Amino acid sequence: MHQLDEQNMPIHRALLIPEILDQIFIQMLPSKDCIDPLIKSSIRDLQSCACVSRLWNIMATRQLWYNPCYLQGDNIPKVLSKIEHERRQYYASHIKEGSLFTFPDRNPKLSPKEPIDVLDELEFPKLRYVTLVAGYHASVVPPIKSQNVRTLVIDPKHWLYRGIFVNMAEVGRILEQVPVCRAPQMLLDRQKKEYMADLNYLLLP
């Protein structure tokens, strides 16, 4: 028994090195084309790893909350609204990628469908990549406290019966709300050409 422990000692030591744990947990994450059951299985495995020790908890939490919107199938406000109030900032501090949904002008800030009020008291110091999903007739961007966003992807596509409908006026209003947006008209024109090409292709008889 003692000899077996000595043989396993290097493995035990390796599993206490943060860089090694980080790579192991990254490999446990589901790929972008995984089906839902596999995603849930990966989440359960990482959650189990988080219960092993304090170090494992820190490293597993880092991966579970790197992009929780993909793993949980919700946007940032919905994901965080499921967390106890006292713990929200802790998890918000881990998010590096995520999605937000725009909302209509006529809707109040507090919406039962999109609990964006949770964003008021939270900061996202590590958030770098945001996907902004624009709903139909919804062009108000939820305010989010992050100074480090480097990539903003605007998804203005709305799936309808015969293809994709794109409201470019709404995209323009969204761009006006982005704090830093270089040459917004140039970007808008390019997006318009791309999406109109998609639309024409899908609507061909």
mmCIF file of C-alpha atoms in Angstrom:
data_model
loop_
_atom_site.group_PDB
_atom_site.id
_atom_site.type_symbol
_atom_site.label_atom_id
_atom_site.label_comp_id
_atom_site.label_asym_id
_atom_site.label_seq_id
_atom_site.Cartn_x
_atom_site.Cartn_y
_atom_site.Cartn_z
ATOM 1 C CA MET A 1 0.000 0.000 0.000
ATOM 2 C CA HIS A 2 2.858 2.329 0.883
ATOM 3 C CA GLN A 3 4.576 1.522 -2.421
ATOM 4 C CA LEU A 4 1.381 2.260 -4.339
ATOM 5 C CA ASP A 5 1.111 5.649 -2.663
ATOM 6 C CA GLU A 6 4.686 6.486 -3.626
ATOM 7 C CA GLN A 7 3.989 5.554 -7.241
ATOM 8 C CA ASN A 8 0.977 7.842 -7.337
ATOM 9 C CA MET A 9 2.666 10.721 -5.549
ATOM 10 C CA PRO A 10 3.786 12.515 -8.769
ATOM 11 C CA ILE A 11 0.195 12.383 -10.045
ATOM 12 C CA HIS A 12 -1.112 13.805 -6.793
ATOM 13 C CA ARG A 13 1.418 16.609 -6.950
ATOM 14 C CA ALA A 14 0.595 17.356 -10.575
ATOM 15 C CA LEU A 15 -3.083 17.685 -9.686
ATOM 16 C CA LEU A 16 -2.161 20.444 -7.265
ATOM 17 C CA ILE A 17 -0.577 22.596 -9.974
ATOM 18 C CA PRO A 18 -3.077 25.250 -11.169
ATOM 19 C CA GLU A 19 -1.769 25.323 -14.740
ATOM 20 C CA ILE A 20 -2.237 21.566 -15.134
ATOM 21 C CA LEU A 21 -5.688 21.627 -13.578
ATOM 22 C CA ASP A 22 -6.654 24.471 -15.869
ATOM 23 C CA GLN A 23 -5.768 22.454 -18.965
ATOM 24 C CA ILE A 24 -7.594 19.377 -17.663
ATOM 25 C CA PHE A 25 -10.766 21.328 -16.957
ATOM 26 C CA ILE A 26 -10.596 23.069 -20.335
ATOM 27 C CA GLN A 27 -10.597 19.644 -21.998
ATOM 28 C CA MET A 28 -13.712 18.753 -20.012
ATOM 29 C CA LEU A 29 -15.662 21.646 -21.519
ATOM 30 C CA PRO A 30 -18.095 20.688 -24.297
ATOM 31 C CA SER A 31 -17.353 21.776 -27.843
ATOM 32 C CA LYS A 32 -19.603 24.287 -29.606
ATOM 33 C CA ASP A 33 -21.370 21.548 -31.581
ATOM 34 C CA CYS A 34 -22.171 19.325 -28.605
ATOM 35 C CA ILE A 35 -25.740 18.170 -28.080
ATOM 36 C CA ASP A 36 -27.571 19.239 -24.942
ATOM 37 C CA PRO A 37 -27.140 15.987 -22.924
ATOM 38 C CA LEU A 38 -23.362 16.132 -23.383
ATOM 39 C CA ILE A 39 -23.287 19.767 -22.273
ATOM 40 C CA LYS A 40 -25.213 18.908 -19.104
ATOM 41 C CA SER A 41 -22.912 15.963 -18.456
ATOM 42 C CA SER A 42 -19.830 18.194 -18.772
ATOM 43 C CA ILE A 43 -21.349 20.704 -16.361
ATOM 44 C CA ARG A 44 -22.044 17.979 -13.797
ATOM 45 C CA ASP A 45 -18.484 16.667 -14.097
ATOM 46 C CA LEU A 46 -16.989 20.118 -13.560
ATOM 47 C CA GLN A 47 -19.333 20.766 -10.647
ATOM 48 C CA SER A 48 -18.160 17.515 -9.062
ATOM 49 C CA CYS A 49 -14.542 18.591 -9.533
ATOM 50 C CA ALA A 50 -15.354 21.862 -7.786
ATOM 51 C CA CYS A 51 -16.222 19.882 -4.637
ATOM 52 C CA VAL A 52 -12.826 18.154 -4.350
ATOM 53 C CA SER A 53 -10.809 20.934 -2.735
ATOM 54 C CA ARG A 54 -10.500 24.694 -2.526
ATOM 55 C CA LEU A 55 -7.995 24.806 -5.392
ATOM 56 C CA TRP A 56 -10.131 22.575 -7.587
ATOM 57 C CA ASN A 57 -13.138 24.720 -6.777
ATOM 58 C CA ILE A 58 -11.341 27.855 -7.925
ATOM 59 C CA MET A 59 -10.104 26.273 -11.153
ATOM 60 C CA ALA A 60 -13.380 24.516 -12.023
ATOM 61 C CA THR A 61 -15.416 27.650 -11.310
ATOM 62 C CA ARG A 62 -13.175 29.569 -13.690
ATOM 63 C CA GLN A 63 -14.191 27.244 -16.536
ATOM 64 C CA LEU A 64 -17.846 26.920 -15.551
ATOM 65 C CA TRP A 65 -18.213 30.697 -15.646
ATOM 66 C CA TYR A 66 -15.906 31.527 -18.552
ATOM 67 C CA ASN A 67 -18.983 31.541 -20.809
ATOM 68 C CA PRO A 68 -21.989 30.497 -18.693
ATOM 69 C CA CYS A 69 -24.415 31.644 -21.379
ATOM 70 C CA TYR A 70 -23.308 28.830 -23.671
ATOM 71 C CA LEU A 71 -23.258 26.183 -20.943
ATOM 72 C CA GLN A 72 -26.609 27.174 -19.448
ATOM 73 C CA GLY A 73 -28.388 28.366 -22.588
ATOM 74 C CA ASP A 74 -29.331 31.779 -21.152
ATOM 75 C CA ASN A 75 -28.112 35.368 -21.356
ATOM 76 C CA ILE A 76 -26.031 37.031 -18.646
ATOM 77 C CA PRO A 77 -28.921 38.567 -16.643
ATOM 78 C CA LYS A 78 -30.881 35.309 -16.569
ATOM 79 C CA VAL A 79 -27.852 33.249 -15.573
ATOM 80 C CA LEU A 80 -26.977 35.566 -12.691
ATOM 81 C CA SER A 81 -30.582 35.977 -11.555
ATOM 82 C CA LYS A 82 -30.513 32.298 -10.564
ATOM 83 C CA ILE A 83 -27.664 32.964 -8.123
ATOM 84 C CA GLU A 84 -28.122 34.190 -4.571
ATOM 85 C CA HIS A 85 -27.746 37.950 -4.339
ATOM 86 C CA GLU A 86 -24.645 37.773 -2.132
ATOM 87 C CA ARG A 87 -22.798 35.506 -4.580
ATOM 88 C CA ARG A 88 -23.585 37.232 -7.873
ATOM 89 C CA GLN A 89 -20.553 39.512 -7.981
ATOM 90 C CA TYR A 90 -18.222 36.577 -7.337
ATOM 91 C CA TYR A 91 -19.484 34.728 -10.402
ATOM 92 C CA ALA A 92 -19.844 37.874 -12.519
ATOM 93 C CA SER A 93 -16.131 38.489 -11.969
ATOM 94 C CA HIS A 94 -15.326 35.210 -13.754
ATOM 95 C CA ILE A 95 -17.326 35.835 -16.943
ATOM 96 C CA LYS A 96 -15.171 36.450 -20.025
ATOM 97 C CA GLU A 97 -17.746 35.739 -22.728
ATOM 98 C CA GLY A 98 -21.510 36.089 -22.702
ATOM 99 C CA SER A 99 -24.658 37.239 -24.430
ATOM 100 C CA LEU A 100 -27.161 40.028 -23.864
ATOM 101 C CA PHE A 101 -30.631 40.499 -25.332
ATOM 102 C CA THR A 102 -31.885 43.904 -26.410
ATOM 103 C CA PHE A 103 -35.343 44.948 -25.224
ATOM 104 C CA PRO A 104 -38.125 47.186 -26.605
ATOM 105 C CA ASP A 105 -38.362 50.889 -25.771
ATOM 106 C CA ARG A 106 -41.851 50.455 -24.415
ATOM 107 C CA ASN A 107 -40.873 47.798 -21.876
ATOM 108 C CA PRO A 108 -39.996 48.861 -18.336
ATOM 109 C CA LYS A 109 -36.506 48.142 -17.124
ATOM 110 C CA LEU A 110 -37.802 45.454 -14.830
ATOM 111 C CA SER A 111 -39.127 42.735 -17.069
ATOM 112 C CA PRO A 112 -40.251 39.284 -15.909
ATOM 113 C CA LYS A 113 -38.700 37.775 -19.031
ATOM 114 C CA GLU A 114 -35.373 39.594 -18.946
ATOM 115 C CA PRO A 115 -34.233 40.427 -15.385
ATOM 116 C CA ILE A 116 -31.731 43.056 -16.511
ATOM 117 C CA ASP A 117 -32.002 44.832 -13.151
ATOM 118 C CA VAL A 118 -29.376 42.430 -11.792
ATOM 119 C CA LEU A 119 -26.801 44.208 -13.982
ATOM 120 C CA ASP A 120 -27.135 47.483 -12.062
ATOM 121 C CA GLU A 121 -25.084 46.382 -9.067
ATOM 122 C CA LEU A 122 -22.555 44.112 -10.780
ATOM 123 C CA GLU A 123 -19.229 44.689 -12.487
ATOM 124 C CA PHE A 124 -17.643 42.456 -15.108
ATOM 125 C CA PRO A 125 -13.880 43.100 -14.985
ATOM 126 C CA LYS A 126 -12.942 40.108 -17.174
ATOM 127 C CA LEU A 127 -15.674 40.393 -19.801
ATOM 128 C CA ARG A 128 -14.024 40.588 -23.234
ATOM 129 C CA TYR A 129 -16.475 39.133 -25.755
ATOM 130 C CA VAL A 130 -20.189 39.974 -25.928
ATOM 131 C CA THR A 131 -22.843 38.702 -28.307
ATOM 132 C CA LEU A 132 -25.744 41.148 -28.480
ATOM 133 C CA VAL A 133 -28.903 39.419 -29.695
ATOM 134 C CA ALA A 134 -31.351 41.954 -31.112
ATOM 135 C CA GLY A 135 -34.983 40.958 -30.839
ATOM 136 C CA TYR A 136 -37.642 42.123 -33.271
ATOM 137 C CA HIS A 137 -38.631 45.736 -32.468
ATOM 138 C CA ALA A 138 -36.115 45.686 -29.620
ATOM 139 C CA SER A 139 -33.216 48.108 -29.912
ATOM 140 C CA VAL A 140 -32.387 49.146 -26.332
ATOM 141 C CA VAL A 141 -29.041 47.768 -25.167
ATOM 142 C CA PRO A 142 -28.901 46.596 -21.532
ATOM 143 C CA PRO A 143 -26.341 48.624 -19.560
ATOM 144 C CA ILE A 144 -23.436 46.543 -18.330
ATOM 145 C CA LYS A 145 -20.459 47.693 -16.253
ATOM 146 C CA SER A 146 -17.375 46.537 -18.090
ATOM 147 C CA GLN A 147 -14.461 48.581 -19.371
ATOM 148 C CA ASN A 148 -12.613 45.709 -21.025
ATOM 149 C CA VAL A 149 -14.936 44.472 -23.769
ATOM 150 C CA ARG A 150 -12.887 44.063 -26.934
ATOM 151 C CA THR A 151 -15.316 42.257 -29.233
ATOM 152 C CA LEU A 152 -19.018 42.956 -29.723
ATOM 153 C CA VAL A 153 -20.989 40.721 -32.075
ATOM 154 C CA ILE A 154 -24.433 42.042 -32.991
ATOM 155 C CA ASP A 155 -26.850 39.345 -34.088
ATOM 156 C CA PRO A 156 -29.836 41.124 -35.696
ATOM 157 C CA LYS A 157 -31.272 38.071 -37.395
ATOM 158 C CA HIS A 158 -34.878 37.136 -36.694
ATOM 159 C CA TRP A 159 -36.071 33.747 -37.851
ATOM 160 C CA LEU A 160 -39.441 33.943 -39.567
ATOM 161 C CA TYR A 161 -41.521 31.623 -41.722
ATOM 162 C CA ARG A 162 -39.754 32.170 -45.048
ATOM 163 C CA GLY A 163 -36.272 33.150 -43.996
ATOM 164 C CA ILE A 164 -34.475 35.885 -42.097
ATOM 165 C CA PHE A 165 -35.819 39.360 -41.479
ATOM 166 C CA VAL A 166 -33.330 42.094 -40.641
ATOM 167 C CA ASN A 167 -34.365 45.534 -39.422
ATOM 168 C CA MET A 168 -31.341 47.665 -40.283
ATOM 169 C CA ALA A 169 -32.831 50.759 -38.621
ATOM 170 C CA GLU A 170 -32.780 48.889 -35.322
ATOM 171 C CA VAL A 171 -29.181 47.854 -35.909
ATOM 172 C CA GLY A 172 -28.326 51.528 -36.411
ATOM 173 C CA ARG A 173 -29.969 52.480 -33.108
ATOM 174 C CA ILE A 174 -28.049 49.719 -31.376
ATOM 175 C CA LEU A 175 -24.733 50.950 -32.781
ATOM 176 C CA GLU A 176 -25.482 54.449 -31.505
ATOM 177 C CA GLN A 177 -25.585 53.070 -27.950
ATOM 178 C CA VAL A 178 -22.213 51.346 -28.157
ATOM 179 C CA PRO A 179 -19.708 53.552 -26.241
ATOM 180 C CA VAL A 180 -16.832 52.856 -28.622
ATOM 181 C CA CYS A 181 -17.700 52.046 -32.214
ATOM 182 C CA ARG A 182 -15.304 53.028 -34.984
ATOM 183 C CA ALA A 183 -16.929 54.057 -38.247
ATOM 184 C CA PRO A 184 -20.422 52.780 -37.313
ATOM 185 C CA GLN A 185 -21.894 53.788 -40.674
ATOM 186 C CA MET A 186 -19.251 51.786 -42.506
ATOM 187 C CA LEU A 187 -19.976 48.752 -40.346
ATOM 188 C CA LEU A 188 -23.696 49.199 -40.820
ATOM 189 C CA ASP A 189 -23.359 49.402 -44.598
ATOM 190 C CA ARG A 190 -21.236 46.266 -44.692
ATOM 191 C CA GLN A 191 -23.643 44.341 -42.468
ATOM 192 C CA LYS A 192 -26.558 45.501 -44.580
ATOM 193 C CA LYS A 193 -24.987 44.130 -47.748
ATOM 194 C CA GLU A 194 -24.170 40.807 -46.096
ATOM 195 C CA TYR A 195 -27.583 40.279 -44.538
ATOM 196 C CA MET A 196 -29.483 41.425 -47.601
ATOM 197 C CA ALA A 197 -27.506 38.892 -49.627
ATOM 198 C CA ASP A 198 -28.522 36.188 -47.150
ATOM 199 C CA LEU A 199 -32.123 37.335 -47.279
ATOM 200 C CA ASN A 200 -32.268 37.318 -51.075
ATOM 201 C CA TYR A 201 -30.780 33.830 -51.145
ATOM 202 C CA LEU A 202 -33.249 32.408 -48.623
ATOM 203 C CA LEU A 203 -36.280 33.937 -50.303
ATOM 204 C CA LEU A 204 -35.503 32.537 -53.731
ATOM 205 C CA PRO A 205 -38.380 30.332 -54.981
#
